[in-house]
CSV table of C-alpha atoms in Angstrom, one decimal:
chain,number,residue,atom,x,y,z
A,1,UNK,CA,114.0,91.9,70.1
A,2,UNK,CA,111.3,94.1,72.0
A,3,UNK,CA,108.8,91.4,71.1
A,4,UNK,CA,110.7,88.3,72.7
A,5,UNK,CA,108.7,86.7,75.8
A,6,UNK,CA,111.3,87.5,78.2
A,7,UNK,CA,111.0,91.7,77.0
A,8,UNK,CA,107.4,91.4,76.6
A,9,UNK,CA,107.3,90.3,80.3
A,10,UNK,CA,109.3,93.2,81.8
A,11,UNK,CA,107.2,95.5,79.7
A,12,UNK,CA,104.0,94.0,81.4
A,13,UNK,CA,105.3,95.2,84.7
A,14,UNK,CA,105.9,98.8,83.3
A,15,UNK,CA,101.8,98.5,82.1
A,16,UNK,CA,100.6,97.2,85.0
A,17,UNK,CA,102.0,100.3,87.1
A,18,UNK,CA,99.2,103.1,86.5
A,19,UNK,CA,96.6,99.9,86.6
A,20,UNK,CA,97.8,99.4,90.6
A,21,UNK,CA,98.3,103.1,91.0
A,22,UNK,CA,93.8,103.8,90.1
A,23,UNK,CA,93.3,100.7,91.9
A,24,UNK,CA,94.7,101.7,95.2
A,25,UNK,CA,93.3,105.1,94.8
A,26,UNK,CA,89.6,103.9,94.1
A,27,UNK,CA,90.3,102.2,97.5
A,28,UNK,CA,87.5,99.0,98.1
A,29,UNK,CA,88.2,95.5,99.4
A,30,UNK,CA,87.9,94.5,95.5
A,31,UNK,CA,90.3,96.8,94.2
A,32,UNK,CA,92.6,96.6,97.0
A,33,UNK,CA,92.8,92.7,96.5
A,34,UNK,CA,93.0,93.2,93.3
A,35,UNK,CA,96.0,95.4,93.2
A,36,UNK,CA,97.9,93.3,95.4
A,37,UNK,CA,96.9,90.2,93.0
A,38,UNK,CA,98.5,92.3,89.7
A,39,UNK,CA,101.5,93.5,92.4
A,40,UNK,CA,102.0,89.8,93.0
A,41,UNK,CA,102.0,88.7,89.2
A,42,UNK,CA,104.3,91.8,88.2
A,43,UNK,CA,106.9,90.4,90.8
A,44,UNK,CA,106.2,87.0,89.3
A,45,UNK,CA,107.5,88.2,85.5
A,46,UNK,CA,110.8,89.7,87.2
A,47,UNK,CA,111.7,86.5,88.1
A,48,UNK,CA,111.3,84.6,84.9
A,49,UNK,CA,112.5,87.4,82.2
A,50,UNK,CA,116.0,86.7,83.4
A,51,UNK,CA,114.7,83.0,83.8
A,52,UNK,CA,114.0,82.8,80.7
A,53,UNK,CA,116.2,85.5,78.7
A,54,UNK,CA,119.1,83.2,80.2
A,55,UNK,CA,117.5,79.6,79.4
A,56,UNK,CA,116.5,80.7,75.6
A,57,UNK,CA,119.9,82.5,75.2
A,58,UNK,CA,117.5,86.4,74.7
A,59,UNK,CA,119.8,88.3,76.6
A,60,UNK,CA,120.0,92.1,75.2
A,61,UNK,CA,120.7,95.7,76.0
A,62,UNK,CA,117.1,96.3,75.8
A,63,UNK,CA,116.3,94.2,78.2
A,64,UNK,CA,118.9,95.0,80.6
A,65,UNK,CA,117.3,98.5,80.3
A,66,UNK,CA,114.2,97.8,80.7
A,67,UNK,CA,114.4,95.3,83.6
A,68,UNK,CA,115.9,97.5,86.6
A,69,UNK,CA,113.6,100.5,85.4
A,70,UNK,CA,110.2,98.4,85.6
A,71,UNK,CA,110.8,97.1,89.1
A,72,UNK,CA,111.8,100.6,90.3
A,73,UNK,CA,108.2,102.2,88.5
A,74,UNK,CA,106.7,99.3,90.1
A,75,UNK,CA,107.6,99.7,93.4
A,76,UNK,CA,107.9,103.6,93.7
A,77,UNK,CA,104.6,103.9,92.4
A,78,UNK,CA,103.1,101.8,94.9
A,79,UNK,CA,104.9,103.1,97.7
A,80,UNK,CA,104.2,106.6,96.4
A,81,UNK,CA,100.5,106.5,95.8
A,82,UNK,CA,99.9,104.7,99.0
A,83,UNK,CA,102.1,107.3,101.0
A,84,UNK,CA,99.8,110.1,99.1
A,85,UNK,CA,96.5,108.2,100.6
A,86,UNK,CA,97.9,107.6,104.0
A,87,UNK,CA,98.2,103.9,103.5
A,88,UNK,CA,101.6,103.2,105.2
A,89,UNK,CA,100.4,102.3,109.0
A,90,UNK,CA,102.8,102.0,111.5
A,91,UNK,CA,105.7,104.6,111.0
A,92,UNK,CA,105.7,102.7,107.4
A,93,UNK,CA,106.8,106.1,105.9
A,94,UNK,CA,110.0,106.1,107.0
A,95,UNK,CA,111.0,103.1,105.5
A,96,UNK,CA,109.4,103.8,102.3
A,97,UNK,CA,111.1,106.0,102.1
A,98,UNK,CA,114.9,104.8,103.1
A,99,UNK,CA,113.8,102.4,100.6
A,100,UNK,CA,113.3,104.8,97.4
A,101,UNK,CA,116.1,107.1,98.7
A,102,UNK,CA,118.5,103.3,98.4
A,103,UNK,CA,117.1,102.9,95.1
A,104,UNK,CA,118.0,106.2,93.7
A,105,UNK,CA,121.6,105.9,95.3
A,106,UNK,CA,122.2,102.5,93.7
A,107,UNK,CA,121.0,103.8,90.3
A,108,UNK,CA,123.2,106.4,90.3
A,109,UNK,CA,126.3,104.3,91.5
A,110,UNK,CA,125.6,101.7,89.2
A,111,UNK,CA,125.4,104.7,86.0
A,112,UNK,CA,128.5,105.7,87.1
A,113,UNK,CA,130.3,102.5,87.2
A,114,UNK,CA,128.7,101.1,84.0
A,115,UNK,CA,130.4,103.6,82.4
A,116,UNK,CA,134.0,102.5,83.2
A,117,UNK,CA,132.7,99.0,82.6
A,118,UNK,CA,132.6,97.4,86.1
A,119,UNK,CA,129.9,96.0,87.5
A,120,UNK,CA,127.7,95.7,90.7
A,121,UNK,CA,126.6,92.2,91.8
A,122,UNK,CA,123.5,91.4,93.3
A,123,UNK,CA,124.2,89.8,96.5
A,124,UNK,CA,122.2,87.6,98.5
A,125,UNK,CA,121.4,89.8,101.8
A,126,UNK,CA,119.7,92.1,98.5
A,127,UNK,CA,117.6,89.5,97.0
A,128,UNK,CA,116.3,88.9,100.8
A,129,UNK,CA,115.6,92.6,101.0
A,130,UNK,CA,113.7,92.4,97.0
A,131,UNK,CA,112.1,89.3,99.1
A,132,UNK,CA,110.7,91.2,102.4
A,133,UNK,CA,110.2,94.5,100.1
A,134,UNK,CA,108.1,93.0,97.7
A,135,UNK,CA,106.0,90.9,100.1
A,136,UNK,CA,105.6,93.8,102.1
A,137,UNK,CA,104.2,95.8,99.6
A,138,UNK,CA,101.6,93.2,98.3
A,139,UNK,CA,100.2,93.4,102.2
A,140,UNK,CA,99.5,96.6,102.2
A,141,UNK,CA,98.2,96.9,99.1
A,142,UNK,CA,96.1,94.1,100.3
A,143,UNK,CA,95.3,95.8,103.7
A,144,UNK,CA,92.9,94.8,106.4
A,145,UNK,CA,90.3,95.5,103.7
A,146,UNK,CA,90.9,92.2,101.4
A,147,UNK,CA,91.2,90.1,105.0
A,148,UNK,CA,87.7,91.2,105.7
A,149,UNK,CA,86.9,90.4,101.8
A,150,UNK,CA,88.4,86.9,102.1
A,151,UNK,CA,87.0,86.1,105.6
A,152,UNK,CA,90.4,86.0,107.3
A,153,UNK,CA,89.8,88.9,109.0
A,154,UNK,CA,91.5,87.7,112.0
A,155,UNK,CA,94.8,88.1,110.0
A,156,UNK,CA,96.2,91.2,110.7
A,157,UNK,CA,97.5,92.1,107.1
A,158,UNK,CA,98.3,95.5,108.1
A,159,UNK,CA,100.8,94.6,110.8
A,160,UNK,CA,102.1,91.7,109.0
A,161,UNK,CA,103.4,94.3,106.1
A,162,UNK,CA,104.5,96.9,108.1
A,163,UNK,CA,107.0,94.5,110.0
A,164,UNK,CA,108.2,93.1,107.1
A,165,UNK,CA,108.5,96.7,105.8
A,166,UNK,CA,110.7,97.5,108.4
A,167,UNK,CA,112.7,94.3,107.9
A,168,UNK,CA,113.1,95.1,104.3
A,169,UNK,CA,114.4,98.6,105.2
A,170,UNK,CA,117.0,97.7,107.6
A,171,UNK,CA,118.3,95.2,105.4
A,172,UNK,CA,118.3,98.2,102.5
A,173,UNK,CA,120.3,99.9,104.8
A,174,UNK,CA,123.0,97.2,104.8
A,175,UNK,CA,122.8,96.1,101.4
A,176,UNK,CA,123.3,100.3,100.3
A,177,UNK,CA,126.2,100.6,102.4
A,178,UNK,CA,127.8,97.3,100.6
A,179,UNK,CA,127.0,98.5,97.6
A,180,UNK,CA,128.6,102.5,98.3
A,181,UNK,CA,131.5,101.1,99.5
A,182,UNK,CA,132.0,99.0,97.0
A,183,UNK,CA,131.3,101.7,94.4
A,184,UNK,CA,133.9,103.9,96.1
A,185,UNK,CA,136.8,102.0,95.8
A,186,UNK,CA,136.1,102.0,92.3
A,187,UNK,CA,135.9,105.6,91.9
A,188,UNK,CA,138.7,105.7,94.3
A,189,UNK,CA,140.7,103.5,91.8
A,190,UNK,CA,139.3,105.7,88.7
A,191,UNK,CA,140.4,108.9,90.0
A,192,UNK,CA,144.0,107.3,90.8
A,193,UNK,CA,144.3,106.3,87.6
A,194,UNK,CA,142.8,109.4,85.9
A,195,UNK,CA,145.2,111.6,87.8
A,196,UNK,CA,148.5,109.0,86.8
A,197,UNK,CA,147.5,109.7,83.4
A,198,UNK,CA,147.0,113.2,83.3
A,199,UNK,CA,150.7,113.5,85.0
């Protein structure tokens, strides 16, 4: 199971996390194009292990497991280390970290609930925000830097990430408060229920 293409592709993501992380920290236009290039690839793979784990019928706990928890390393990580450096311009801090703080609240709700075997959905105003988040990301791993490397730099890859940053936390804020109130009514249900039974 752990060695089907669709596993081996989430695992990849969960490899390629401390490979981004000495990247960013070495900090030159080579390795700062170069971490948004493995960025880019990782978010690549999360699209086609569910692709493919659907298509070839490799659906499994493991995978289910593993999935959610790579895309979480990869993104925290990133926003971490470049928080640490001083690599979110533009107030990008903030959003960071709305957007970790979202992630962590989801988690939790989506623990909870798995546990009395309902479910969360992904809707589509959250696979908009995954969109913006993860492009955003890529920029500024990229920075300015990897503009000047490619002789674009008259493309302000700094700004361009820290909009779509901002984009991507506003939309977080939406798509968290769908997915709390959602939870709630569940837990609203489960504690009806629990206190029916215990009377």
């Amino acid at each position: 199971m752990l060695t089907d293409l669709p596993n081996l592709l989430t695992l990849s993501r969960i490899i390629v996390v401390p490979i981004v992380v000495a990247l960013v920290v070495i900090h030159t236009a080579q390795t700062d194009c170069a971490a948004c290039v493995l960025f880019i690839l990782a978010g690549i793979t999360d699209y086609f292990d569910g692709k493919l784990a659907r298509a070839w019928n490799q659906n499994s706990d493991l995978g289910r497991m593993l999935d959610p928890i790579a895309d979480k390393l990869l993104v925290g990580a990133s926003l971490m280390v470049m928080a640490g450096l001083g690599r979110l311009p533009y107030g990008c801090l903030y959003p960071a970290i709305i957007i970790l703080c979202r992630e962590i609240l989801v988690s939790g709700l989506r623990e909870y609930l798995a546990a009395t075997r309902v479910g969360l959905p992904v809707t589509k105003l959250a696979k908009w925000k995954t969109g913006f988040q993860m492009t955003a990301i890529g920029f500024l791993l990229a920075g300015d830097s990897t503009a000047g490397l490619l002789h674009i730099g008259w493309l302000p890859v700094n700004v361009l990430g820290a909009i779509m940053m901002w984009i991507a936390a506003a939309l977080t804020l939406i798509t968290g408060w769908d997915y709390v109130s959602t939870g709630l009514r569940h837990v609203g249900r489960g504690t009806s229920g629990a206190t029916k039974l215990s009377s």
